[in-house]
């Protein structure tokens, strides 16, 4: 293969994957606090294992958010995902809550004061990415990996009793001249009811794959792997422990772009791990949406307690259509990249995070209540005007 002809693979995991169960619970806690107080602070980590749910972390919010409300929120999340199994049941799991008050040292550095704006909640680097490979301006391998699992989940939620909540997908695409043209292989492992035969499951999953991929992209039958180790009856937190934040590549770009290392779920939007990664995606998507580049990688960096980013780097390849340095300056003028500015521009102080916990934080559709606001393309006209497009 030439440098422009290659195979690239991304994976996704379903809402019932143990790590995603943890992400969902953590983000439900974030939403619980933000619904009561838009300025609440939350850093919630969740562990799930066989019939046990454990929360830990730091919060600052109204006293009305009691232990009982947090427990009910966690159990409701597990029930909504679909876990009512002997080994992990929304009602029967032991629940432990070790959340405590936010550190005063962190609060002192982050809070706004008479002589300073609100600072970043931690140091770190955050990346955003966009590509014109799909209509969602996402890399195609992760886009279709998510799509397969979302369709399987839709069948399950609609009443298909053959399927259980835990599943994984992996899509390998063939690229020619740097463009995806077909799937060379697809792997799907899905938890299922004990009475389902593997042949029946393969037929079901193969039909879902065909529906998820573009016409003409299906791999050969021998290159479709469904539960390749055999049956998958014991799954979810009963089969493997889950932790918040362990699927950061699934959450972002499937390995097609760098990741700064910080997880998103369980964090309120003052944490730049989350909010700055969202605004980086927002700016990168608008750059590609404006036709300034077929792809864009964007990096931001922050220091704890400091309001403005230390750096903004824009990469559009070896021969960019516009000057990246000038583009970075324009972006700074269009978007206030302080933690407060990001939250205001994207409207992030809202209970909009539980929906992000599965099937990716990016490439989703903005909603009327402010969800996925970082997927808007409302900078496109300004960027086109600035660069004569």
mmCIF file of C-alpha atoms in Angstrom:
data_model
loop_
_atom_site.group_PDB
_atom_site.id
_atom_site.type_symbol
_atom_site.label_atom_id
_atom_site.label_comp_id
_atom_site.label_asym_id
_atom_site.label_seq_id
_atom_site.Cartn_x
_atom_site.Cartn_y
_atom_site.Cartn_z
ATOM 1 C CA UNK A 1 0.000 0.000 0.000
ATOM 2 C CA UNK A 2 1.076 3.576 -0.627
ATOM 3 C CA UNK A 3 1.151 6.210 2.114
ATOM 4 C CA UNK A 4 -2.334 7.287 1.051
ATOM 5 C CA UNK A 5 -3.778 3.747 0.876
ATOM 6 C CA UNK A 6 -4.156 2.027 4.236
ATOM 7 C CA UNK A 7 -6.423 0.382 6.793
ATOM 8 C CA UNK A 8 -7.559 2.209 9.935
ATOM 9 C CA UNK A 9 -9.544 0.798 12.851
ATOM 10 C CA UNK A 10 -11.662 2.319 15.621
ATOM 11 C CA UNK A 11 -13.808 0.741 18.317
ATOM 12 C CA UNK A 12 -16.883 1.689 20.276
ATOM 13 C CA UNK A 13 -18.590 0.266 23.340
ATOM 14 C CA UNK A 14 -22.273 0.378 24.239
ATOM 15 C CA UNK A 15 -24.073 2.120 27.074
ATOM 16 C CA UNK A 16 -24.093 -1.246 28.877
ATOM 17 C CA UNK A 17 -20.317 -1.681 28.828
ATOM 18 C CA UNK A 18 -19.113 -1.541 32.464
ATOM 19 C CA UNK A 19 -17.016 1.605 31.927
ATOM 20 C CA UNK A 20 -19.914 3.298 30.193
ATOM 21 C CA UNK A 21 -22.279 2.394 33.029
ATOM 22 C CA UNK A 22 -19.827 4.219 35.291
ATOM 23 C CA UNK A 23 -19.656 7.204 32.927
ATOM 24 C CA UNK A 24 -23.455 7.394 32.790
ATOM 25 C CA UNK A 25 -23.853 7.362 36.570
ATOM 26 C CA UNK A 26 -21.146 10.006 36.997
ATOM 27 C CA UNK A 27 -22.747 12.263 34.396
ATOM 28 C CA UNK A 28 -26.191 11.782 35.915
ATOM 29 C CA UNK A 29 -24.737 13.090 39.175
ATOM 30 C CA UNK A 30 -23.331 16.109 37.298
ATOM 31 C CA UNK A 31 -26.761 16.774 35.810
ATOM 32 C CA UNK A 32 -28.436 16.365 39.191
ATOM 33 C CA UNK A 33 -26.260 19.101 40.675
ATOM 34 C CA UNK A 34 -26.398 21.458 37.688
ATOM 35 C CA UNK A 35 -30.191 21.218 37.553
ATOM 36 C CA UNK A 36 -30.277 22.437 41.166
ATOM 37 C CA UNK A 37 -27.476 24.999 40.826
ATOM 38 C CA UNK A 38 -25.854 25.908 37.465
ATOM 39 C CA UNK A 39 -22.701 26.938 39.351
ATOM 40 C CA UNK A 40 -22.335 23.645 41.238
ATOM 41 C CA UNK A 41 -18.977 21.888 41.191
ATOM 42 C CA UNK A 42 -18.777 18.139 40.641
ATOM 43 C CA UNK A 43 -15.956 15.658 40.171
ATOM 44 C CA UNK A 44 -17.645 12.266 40.494
ATOM 45 C CA UNK A 45 -15.969 8.909 39.893
ATOM 46 C CA UNK A 46 -17.959 5.675 39.774
ATOM 47 C CA UNK A 47 -16.949 2.042 40.198
ATOM 48 C CA UNK A 48 -19.344 -0.729 39.225
ATOM 49 C CA UNK A 49 -18.828 -4.430 39.735
ATOM 50 C CA UNK A 50 -20.956 -7.448 40.602
ATOM 51 C CA UNK A 51 -24.060 -5.959 42.237
ATOM 52 C CA UNK A 52 -22.162 -2.994 43.635
ATOM 53 C CA UNK A 53 -22.061 0.722 42.782
ATOM 54 C CA UNK A 54 -19.470 2.948 44.472
ATOM 55 C CA UNK A 55 -19.234 6.749 44.099
ATOM 56 C CA UNK A 56 -16.298 8.909 45.168
ATOM 57 C CA UNK A 57 -15.098 12.441 44.507
ATOM 58 C CA UNK A 58 -15.720 16.080 45.298
ATOM 59 C CA UNK A 59 -18.820 18.230 45.067
ATOM 60 C CA UNK A 60 -19.978 21.706 45.960
ATOM 61 C CA UNK A 61 -23.667 22.364 45.674
ATOM 62 C CA UNK A 62 -26.990 22.769 47.461
ATOM 63 C CA UNK A 63 -27.832 20.737 50.547
ATOM 64 C CA UNK A 64 -31.017 19.651 48.771
ATOM 65 C CA UNK A 65 -28.900 17.106 46.881
ATOM 66 C CA UNK A 66 -29.066 14.401 49.541
ATOM 67 C CA UNK A 67 -27.587 10.924 49.685
ATOM 68 C CA UNK A 68 -31.010 9.467 48.890
ATOM 69 C CA UNK A 69 -31.367 11.608 45.752
ATOM 70 C CA UNK A 70 -27.916 10.626 44.545
ATOM 71 C CA UNK A 71 -28.653 6.941 45.144
ATOM 72 C CA UNK A 72 -31.979 7.166 43.329
ATOM 73 C CA UNK A 73 -30.269 8.919 40.413
ATOM 74 C CA UNK A 74 -27.658 6.172 40.125
ATOM 75 C CA UNK A 75 -30.208 3.376 40.296
ATOM 76 C CA UNK A 76 -32.461 5.063 37.731
ATOM 77 C CA UNK A 77 -29.510 5.311 35.338
ATOM 78 C CA UNK A 78 -28.780 1.591 35.658
ATOM 79 C CA UNK A 79 -32.446 0.761 35.137
ATOM 80 C CA UNK A 80 -32.632 2.972 32.037
ATOM 81 C CA UNK A 81 -29.597 1.235 30.541
ATOM 82 C CA UNK A 82 -31.401 -2.064 31.046
ATOM 83 C CA UNK A 83 -29.682 -3.918 33.874
ATOM 84 C CA UNK A 84 -32.023 -6.146 35.874
ATOM 85 C CA UNK A 85 -29.777 -9.217 35.932
ATOM 86 C CA UNK A 86 -28.906 -11.469 38.848
ATOM 87 C CA UNK A 87 -25.294 -10.266 38.763
ATOM 88 C CA UNK A 88 -26.089 -6.571 38.335
ATOM 89 C CA UNK A 89 -29.550 -5.255 39.115
ATOM 90 C CA UNK A 90 -30.588 -1.618 39.360
ATOM 91 C CA UNK A 91 -32.652 -2.325 42.473
ATOM 92 C CA UNK A 92 -30.514 -4.898 44.295
ATOM 93 C CA UNK A 93 -26.967 -3.595 43.865
ATOM 94 C CA UNK A 94 -25.219 -2.407 47.019
ATOM 95 C CA UNK A 95 -24.727 1.369 46.808
ATOM 96 C CA UNK A 96 -21.931 3.350 48.462
ATOM 97 C CA UNK A 97 -21.555 7.123 48.304
ATOM 98 C CA UNK A 98 -18.165 8.598 49.241
ATOM 99 C CA UNK A 99 -18.627 12.029 47.652
ATOM 100 C CA UNK A 100 -17.336 14.862 49.842
ATOM 101 C CA UNK A 101 -16.907 18.637 49.764
ATOM 102 C CA UNK A 102 -14.592 20.163 47.175
ATOM 103 C CA UNK A 103 -11.073 20.989 48.367
ATOM 104 C CA UNK A 104 -10.779 24.573 49.590
ATOM 105 C CA UNK A 105 -7.371 24.822 47.907
ATOM 106 C CA UNK A 106 -8.872 23.966 44.511
ATOM 107 C CA UNK A 107 -11.784 26.328 45.056
ATOM 108 C CA UNK A 108 -9.422 29.194 45.942
ATOM 109 C CA UNK A 109 -7.505 28.793 42.687
ATOM 110 C CA UNK A 110 -10.503 28.318 40.455
ATOM 111 C CA UNK A 111 -13.134 30.724 41.782
ATOM 112 C CA UNK A 112 -13.374 34.247 40.441
ATOM 113 C CA UNK A 113 -12.493 37.064 42.842
ATOM 114 C CA UNK A 114 -12.318 40.832 43.025
ATOM 115 C CA UNK A 115 -9.041 40.929 41.126
ATOM 116 C CA UNK A 116 -9.187 37.767 38.983
ATOM 117 C CA UNK A 117 -11.457 35.915 36.592
ATOM 118 C CA UNK A 118 -12.408 32.306 37.115
ATOM 119 C CA UNK A 119 -9.380 30.106 36.518
ATOM 120 C CA UNK A 120 -9.021 26.687 34.946
ATOM 121 C CA UNK A 121 -9.808 23.806 37.278
ATOM 122 C CA UNK A 122 -6.542 22.080 36.450
ATOM 123 C CA UNK A 123 -3.552 22.223 34.157
ATOM 124 C CA UNK A 124 -3.728 20.176 30.978
ATOM 125 C CA UNK A 125 -3.821 19.918 27.227
ATOM 126 C CA UNK A 126 -6.991 19.388 25.216
ATOM 127 C CA UNK A 127 -7.464 18.491 21.553
ATOM 128 C CA UNK A 128 -10.258 19.000 19.072
ATOM 129 C CA UNK A 129 -10.566 17.395 15.650
ATOM 130 C CA UNK A 130 -12.820 17.392 12.623
ATOM 131 C CA UNK A 131 -12.722 15.693 9.235
ATOM 132 C CA UNK A 132 -14.931 15.852 6.168
ATOM 133 C CA UNK A 133 -15.026 12.025 5.927
ATOM 134 C CA UNK A 134 -18.639 12.009 7.183
ATOM 135 C CA UNK A 135 -21.556 14.433 7.260
ATOM 136 C CA UNK A 136 -21.017 14.752 11.014
ATOM 137 C CA UNK A 137 -17.438 15.893 10.276
ATOM 138 C CA UNK A 138 -16.108 12.936 12.237
ATOM 139 C CA UNK A 139 -13.551 10.295 11.256
ATOM 140 C CA UNK A 140 -15.431 7.476 9.566
ATOM 141 C CA UNK A 141 -14.177 4.451 11.587
ATOM 142 C CA UNK A 142 -15.412 5.725 14.958
ATOM 143 C CA UNK A 143 -18.566 7.169 13.403
ATOM 144 C CA UNK A 144 -19.649 3.775 12.040
ATOM 145 C CA UNK A 145 -18.495 1.911 15.155
ATOM 146 C CA UNK A 146 -20.874 4.070 17.196
ATOM 147 C CA UNK A 147 -23.617 3.734 14.615
ATOM 148 C CA UNK A 148 -23.649 -0.065 14.771
ATOM 149 C CA UNK A 149 -24.001 -0.122 18.553
ATOM 150 C CA UNK A 150 -26.641 2.600 18.619
ATOM 151 C CA UNK A 151 -28.753 0.544 16.226
ATOM 152 C CA UNK A 152 -28.326 -2.581 18.347
ATOM 153 C CA UNK A 153 -29.318 -0.612 21.450
ATOM 154 C CA UNK A 154 -32.376 0.773 19.682
ATOM 155 C CA UNK A 155 -33.514 -2.759 18.887
ATOM 156 C CA UNK A 156 -33.014 -3.810 22.506
ATOM 157 C CA UNK A 157 -34.867 -0.809 23.927
ATOM 158 C CA UNK A 158 -37.669 -1.451 21.434
ATOM 159 C CA UNK A 159 -38.183 -4.883 22.964
ATOM 160 C CA UNK A 160 -35.803 -7.339 21.257
ATOM 161 C CA UNK A 161 -35.228 -9.741 24.156
ATOM 162 C CA UNK A 162 -32.379 -11.548 22.429
ATOM 163 C CA UNK A 163 -30.004 -8.695 23.234
ATOM 164 C CA UNK A 164 -28.530 -7.662 26.593
ATOM 165 C CA UNK A 165 -26.924 -4.268 27.356
ATOM 166 C CA UNK A 166 -23.166 -4.968 27.070
ATOM 167 C CA UNK A 167 -21.603 -4.818 23.596
ATOM 168 C CA UNK A 168 -18.537 -3.688 21.659
ATOM 169 C CA UNK A 169 -17.847 -2.959 18.016
ATOM 170 C CA UNK A 170 -14.701 -2.507 15.949
ATOM 171 C CA UNK A 171 -14.660 -1.241 12.378
ATOM 172 C CA UNK A 172 -11.658 -1.401 10.055
ATOM 173 C CA UNK A 173 -11.960 0.802 6.973
ATOM 174 C CA UNK A 174 -9.959 0.703 3.796
ATOM 175 C CA UNK A 175 -8.645 4.081 2.675
ATOM 176 C CA UNK A 176 -7.634 4.898 -0.882
ATOM 177 C CA UNK A 177 -6.030 8.231 -1.586
ATOM 178 C CA UNK A 178 -6.765 9.146 2.052
ATOM 179 C CA UNK A 179 -10.518 8.593 1.687
ATOM 180 C CA UNK A 180 -12.537 5.732 3.220
ATOM 181 C CA UNK A 181 -14.081 3.489 0.588
ATOM 182 C CA UNK A 182 -15.269 0.307 2.337
ATOM 183 C CA UNK A 183 -15.093 -1.763 5.501
ATOM 184 C CA UNK A 184 -12.473 -4.487 5.321
ATOM 185 C CA UNK A 185 -13.673 -6.065 8.588
ATOM 186 C CA UNK A 186 -16.186 -5.541 11.374
ATOM 187 C CA UNK A 187 -16.133 -7.092 14.842
ATOM 188 C CA UNK A 188 -19.181 -7.061 17.130
ATOM 189 C CA UNK A 189 -19.343 -8.761 20.514
ATOM 190 C CA UNK A 190 -22.739 -8.464 22.125
ATOM 191 C CA UNK A 191 -24.177 -9.850 25.321
ATOM 192 C CA UNK A 192 -27.247 -11.959 24.637
ATOM 193 C CA UNK A 193 -29.951 -14.012 26.274
ATOM 194 C CA UNK A 194 -28.955 -17.588 27.087
ATOM 195 C CA UNK A 195 -31.583 -19.042 24.725
ATOM 196 C CA UNK A 196 -30.240 -17.290 21.603
ATOM 197 C CA UNK A 197 -28.200 -19.391 19.164
ATOM 198 C CA UNK A 198 -25.021 -17.987 17.715
ATOM 199 C CA UNK A 199 -26.391 -18.400 14.186
ATOM 200 C CA UNK A 200 -29.477 -16.342 15.062
ATOM 201 C CA UNK A 201 -27.299 -13.712 16.724
ATOM 202 C CA UNK A 202 -24.994 -13.527 13.711
ATOM 203 C CA UNK A 203 -27.940 -12.988 11.368
ATOM 204 C CA UNK A 204 -29.283 -10.218 13.609
ATOM 205 C CA UNK A 205 -25.959 -8.426 13.956
ATOM 206 C CA UNK A 206 -25.035 -8.765 10.276
ATOM 207 C CA UNK A 207 -28.301 -7.091 9.299
ATOM 208 C CA UNK A 208 -27.565 -4.232 11.714
ATOM 209 C CA UNK A 209 -24.057 -3.792 10.272
ATOM 210 C CA UNK A 210 -25.470 -3.660 6.744
ATOM 211 C CA UNK A 211 -27.971 -1.025 7.834
ATOM 212 C CA UNK A 212 -25.293 1.049 9.578
ATOM 213 C CA UNK A 213 -22.695 1.132 6.793
ATOM 214 C CA UNK A 214 -23.035 3.020 3.497
ATOM 215 C CA UNK A 215 -24.133 1.055 0.443
ATOM 216 C CA UNK A 216 -21.305 -1.024 -0.975
ATOM 217 C CA UNK A 217 -19.195 -0.883 2.183
ATOM 218 C CA UNK A 218 -19.999 -4.329 3.635
ATOM 219 C CA UNK A 219 -16.964 -6.573 4.129
ATOM 220 C CA UNK A 220 -16.882 -10.165 2.954
ATOM 221 C CA UNK A 221 -18.837 -12.535 5.164
ATOM 222 C CA UNK A 222 -15.634 -14.160 6.417
ATOM 223 C CA UNK A 223 -14.462 -10.745 7.641
ATOM 224 C CA UNK A 224 -17.508 -10.167 9.842
ATOM 225 C CA UNK A 225 -16.810 -11.407 13.359
ATOM 226 C CA UNK A 226 -19.764 -11.790 15.720
ATOM 227 C CA UNK A 227 -18.945 -12.952 19.260
ATOM 228 C CA UNK A 228 -15.744 -14.565 17.962
ATOM 229 C CA UNK A 229 -14.998 -16.300 21.292
ATOM 230 C CA UNK A 230 -18.451 -17.906 21.409
ATOM 231 C CA UNK A 231 -21.343 -17.137 23.731
ATOM 232 C CA UNK A 232 -21.480 -13.844 25.666
ATOM 233 C CA UNK A 233 -24.088 -14.328 28.382
ATOM 234 C CA UNK A 234 -22.276 -13.032 31.475
ATOM 235 C CA UNK A 235 -21.420 -9.416 30.817
ATOM 236 C CA UNK A 236 -21.682 -5.881 32.093
ATOM 237 C CA UNK A 237 -20.394 -5.067 35.589
ATOM 238 C CA UNK A 238 -20.946 -8.710 36.614
ATOM 239 C CA UNK A 239 -18.443 -9.850 33.991
ATOM 240 C CA UNK A 240 -15.917 -7.044 34.397
ATOM 241 C CA UNK A 241 -15.571 -4.054 36.691
ATOM 242 C CA UNK A 242 -16.188 -0.588 35.247
ATOM 243 C CA UNK A 243 -14.662 2.783 36.066
ATOM 244 C CA UNK A 244 -15.427 6.330 34.990
ATOM 245 C CA UNK A 245 -13.156 7.734 32.300
ATOM 246 C CA UNK A 246 -11.538 4.581 30.905
ATOM 247 C CA UNK A 247 -12.911 4.942 27.377
ATOM 248 C CA UNK A 248 -11.542 8.349 26.387
ATOM 249 C CA UNK A 249 -10.642 7.276 22.841
ATOM 250 C CA UNK A 250 -14.136 5.879 22.315
ATOM 251 C CA UNK A 251 -15.451 9.201 23.662
ATOM 252 C CA UNK A 252 -13.487 11.263 21.139
ATOM 253 C CA UNK A 253 -12.088 10.353 17.720
ATOM 254 C CA UNK A 254 -11.313 6.656 17.824
ATOM 255 C CA UNK A 255 -7.568 7.209 17.687
ATOM 256 C CA UNK A 256 -7.685 9.300 14.514
ATOM 257 C CA UNK A 257 -6.541 12.374 16.460
ATOM 258 C CA UNK A 258 -4.523 13.065 19.625
ATOM 259 C CA UNK A 259 -6.111 13.077 23.057
ATOM 260 C CA UNK A 260 -4.941 15.246 25.927
ATOM 261 C CA UNK A 261 -5.459 12.474 28.459
ATOM 262 C CA UNK A 262 -8.267 13.873 30.596
ATOM 263 C CA UNK A 263 -11.615 12.122 30.778
ATOM 264 C CA UNK A 264 -14.895 14.037 30.420
ATOM 265 C CA UNK A 265 -17.586 12.204 32.354
ATOM 266 C CA UNK A 266 -18.321 13.113 35.944
ATOM 267 C CA UNK A 267 -16.905 16.634 35.633
ATOM 268 C CA UNK A 268 -18.798 19.901 35.722
ATOM 269 C CA UNK A 269 -17.953 22.367 32.905
ATOM 270 C CA UNK A 270 -15.524 24.458 34.970
ATOM 271 C CA UNK A 271 -13.139 21.529 34.428
ATOM 272 C CA UNK A 272 -11.256 22.318 31.211
ATOM 273 C CA UNK A 273 -10.660 18.615 30.634
ATOM 274 C CA UNK A 274 -14.272 18.681 29.528
ATOM 275 C CA UNK A 275 -15.180 22.214 28.460
ATOM 276 C CA UNK A 276 -11.956 23.028 26.607
ATOM 277 C CA UNK A 277 -12.064 19.715 24.740
ATOM 278 C CA UNK A 278 -15.605 20.610 23.715
ATOM 279 C CA UNK A 279 -14.649 24.081 22.499
ATOM 280 C CA UNK A 280 -11.632 22.660 20.667
ATOM 281 C CA UNK A 281 -13.942 20.304 18.771
ATOM 282 C CA UNK A 282 -16.320 23.224 18.146
ATOM 283 C CA UNK A 283 -13.611 25.368 16.574
ATOM 284 C CA UNK A 284 -12.109 22.500 14.557
ATOM 285 C CA UNK A 285 -15.552 21.527 13.245
ATOM 286 C CA UNK A 286 -16.320 25.081 12.172
ATOM 287 C CA UNK A 287 -12.970 25.336 10.386
ATOM 288 C CA UNK A 288 -13.766 22.219 8.351
ATOM 289 C CA UNK A 289 -17.408 23.247 7.972
ATOM 290 C CA UNK A 290 -16.292 26.584 6.518
ATOM 291 C CA UNK A 291 -14.262 24.761 3.871
ATOM 292 C CA UNK A 292 -10.922 26.086 5.157
ATOM 293 C CA UNK A 293 -9.483 22.568 5.378
ATOM 294 C CA UNK A 294 -10.616 18.957 4.832
ATOM 295 C CA UNK A 295 -9.415 18.174 8.363
ATOM 296 C CA UNK A 296 -8.177 20.072 11.383
ATOM 297 C CA UNK A 297 -6.486 19.266 14.686
ATOM 298 C CA UNK A 298 -6.587 21.949 17.354
ATOM 299 C CA UNK A 299 -4.789 22.023 20.720
ATOM 300 C CA UNK A 300 -5.406 24.173 23.800
ATOM 301 C CA UNK A 301 -3.401 24.231 27.044
ATOM 302 C CA UNK A 302 -4.249 25.625 30.480
ATOM 303 C CA UNK A 303 -2.717 26.172 33.919
ATOM 304 C CA UNK A 304 -4.718 25.683 37.112
ATOM 305 C CA UNK A 305 -6.160 28.950 38.396
ATOM 306 C CA UNK A 306 -5.272 30.849 35.193
ATOM 307 C CA UNK A 307 -8.168 32.065 33.065
ATOM 308 C CA UNK A 308 -6.664 32.359 29.593
ATOM 309 C CA UNK A 309 -5.192 29.420 27.667
ATOM 310 C CA UNK A 310 -1.413 29.229 27.535
ATOM 311 C CA UNK A 311 -1.491 28.162 23.893
ATOM 312 C CA UNK A 312 -3.740 27.625 20.893
ATOM 313 C CA UNK A 313 -2.326 25.526 18.061
ATOM 314 C CA UNK A 314 -4.066 24.816 14.760
ATOM 315 C CA UNK A 315 -2.832 22.050 12.420
ATOM 316 C CA UNK A 316 -4.282 21.616 8.930
ATOM 317 C CA UNK A 317 -1.462 19.663 7.308
ATOM 318 C CA UNK A 318 1.631 20.561 5.304
ATOM 319 C CA UNK A 319 -0.048 22.852 2.793
ATOM 320 C CA UNK A 320 -2.865 24.681 4.592
ATOM 321 C CA UNK A 321 -5.282 26.764 2.560
ATOM 322 C CA UNK A 322 -5.090 29.598 5.132
ATOM 323 C CA UNK A 323 -2.419 30.817 7.559
ATOM 324 C CA UNK A 324 -2.825 28.766 10.799
ATOM 325 C CA UNK A 325 -1.387 31.570 12.956
ATOM 326 C CA UNK A 326 -3.859 34.101 11.600
ATOM 327 C CA UNK A 327 -6.643 31.548 11.977
ATOM 328 C CA UNK A 328 -5.713 31.079 15.634
ATOM 329 C CA UNK A 329 -5.922 34.850 16.163
ATOM 330 C CA UNK A 330 -9.342 34.971 14.501
ATOM 331 C CA UNK A 331 -10.597 32.137 16.700
ATOM 332 C CA UNK A 332 -9.470 33.997 19.829
ATOM 333 C CA UNK A 333 -11.513 36.978 18.661
ATOM 334 C CA UNK A 334 -14.584 34.847 17.947
ATOM 335 C CA UNK A 335 -14.556 32.788 21.140
ATOM 336 C CA UNK A 336 -13.521 33.769 24.664
ATOM 337 C CA UNK A 337 -11.376 30.777 25.620
ATOM 338 C CA UNK A 338 -11.360 31.389 29.357
ATOM 339 C CA UNK A 339 -13.258 28.738 31.350
ATOM 340 C CA UNK A 340 -16.079 31.220 31.982
ATOM 341 C CA UNK A 341 -16.068 32.328 28.335
ATOM 342 C CA UNK A 342 -16.312 28.763 27.057
ATOM 343 C CA UNK A 343 -19.174 27.931 29.394
ATOM 344 C CA UNK A 344 -21.033 31.081 28.399
ATOM 345 C CA UNK A 345 -20.445 30.726 24.656
ATOM 346 C CA UNK A 346 -21.535 27.081 24.564
ATOM 347 C CA UNK A 347 -24.126 27.299 27.369
ATOM 348 C CA UNK A 348 -22.547 24.500 29.360
ATOM 349 C CA UNK A 349 -23.974 25.176 32.834
ATOM 350 C CA UNK A 350 -26.977 22.976 32.178
ATOM 351 C CA UNK A 351 -27.945 19.369 32.935
ATOM 352 C CA UNK A 352 -26.971 18.109 29.463
ATOM 353 C CA UNK A 353 -24.281 15.547 30.191
ATOM 354 C CA UNK A 354 -25.860 12.141 30.849
ATOM 355 C CA UNK A 355 -26.661 11.890 27.134
ATOM 356 C CA UNK A 356 -22.968 12.229 26.288
ATOM 357 C CA UNK A 357 -21.926 9.177 28.290
ATOM 358 C CA UNK A 358 -22.289 6.657 25.454
ATOM 359 C CA UNK A 359 -21.722 6.649 21.681
ATOM 360 C CA UNK A 360 -19.297 9.557 21.687
ATOM 361 C CA UNK A 361 -19.254 13.154 22.840
ATOM 362 C CA UNK A 362 -18.708 14.370 19.271
ATOM 363 C CA UNK A 363 -20.476 13.966 15.959
ATOM 364 C CA UNK A 364 -23.869 14.266 17.651
ATOM 365 C CA UNK A 365 -26.811 16.540 16.807
ATOM 366 C CA UNK A 366 -27.296 19.774 18.813
ATOM 367 C CA UNK A 367 -30.589 19.842 20.710
ATOM 368 C CA UNK A 368 -32.989 22.646 21.541
ATOM 369 C CA UNK A 369 -32.166 22.475 25.265
ATOM 370 C CA UNK A 370 -28.466 23.149 24.634
ATOM 371 C CA UNK A 371 -27.205 19.598 24.441
ATOM 372 C CA UNK A 372 -24.186 19.057 22.179
ATOM 373 C CA UNK A 373 -23.900 22.811 21.620
ATOM 374 C CA UNK A 374 -20.251 22.266 20.660
ATOM 375 C CA UNK A 375 -21.502 20.594 17.473
ATOM 376 C CA UNK A 376 -23.043 23.824 16.167
ATOM 377 C CA UNK A 377 -21.654 25.374 12.983
ATOM 378 C CA UNK A 378 -22.410 28.972 13.913
ATOM 379 C CA UNK A 379 -18.854 30.235 13.317
ATOM 380 C CA UNK A 380 -18.863 29.176 9.678
ATOM 381 C CA UNK A 381 -20.126 32.459 8.215
ATOM 382 C CA UNK A 382 -17.640 34.545 10.212
ATOM 383 C CA UNK A 383 -14.738 32.301 9.194
ATOM 384 C CA UNK A 384 -15.763 32.371 5.527
ATOM 385 C CA UNK A 385 -16.034 36.130 5.641
ATOM 386 C CA UNK A 386 -12.647 36.534 7.321
ATOM 387 C CA UNK A 387 -10.862 34.303 4.821
ATOM 388 C CA UNK A 388 -12.767 35.183 1.674
ATOM 389 C CA UNK A 389 -14.481 31.863 1.180
#
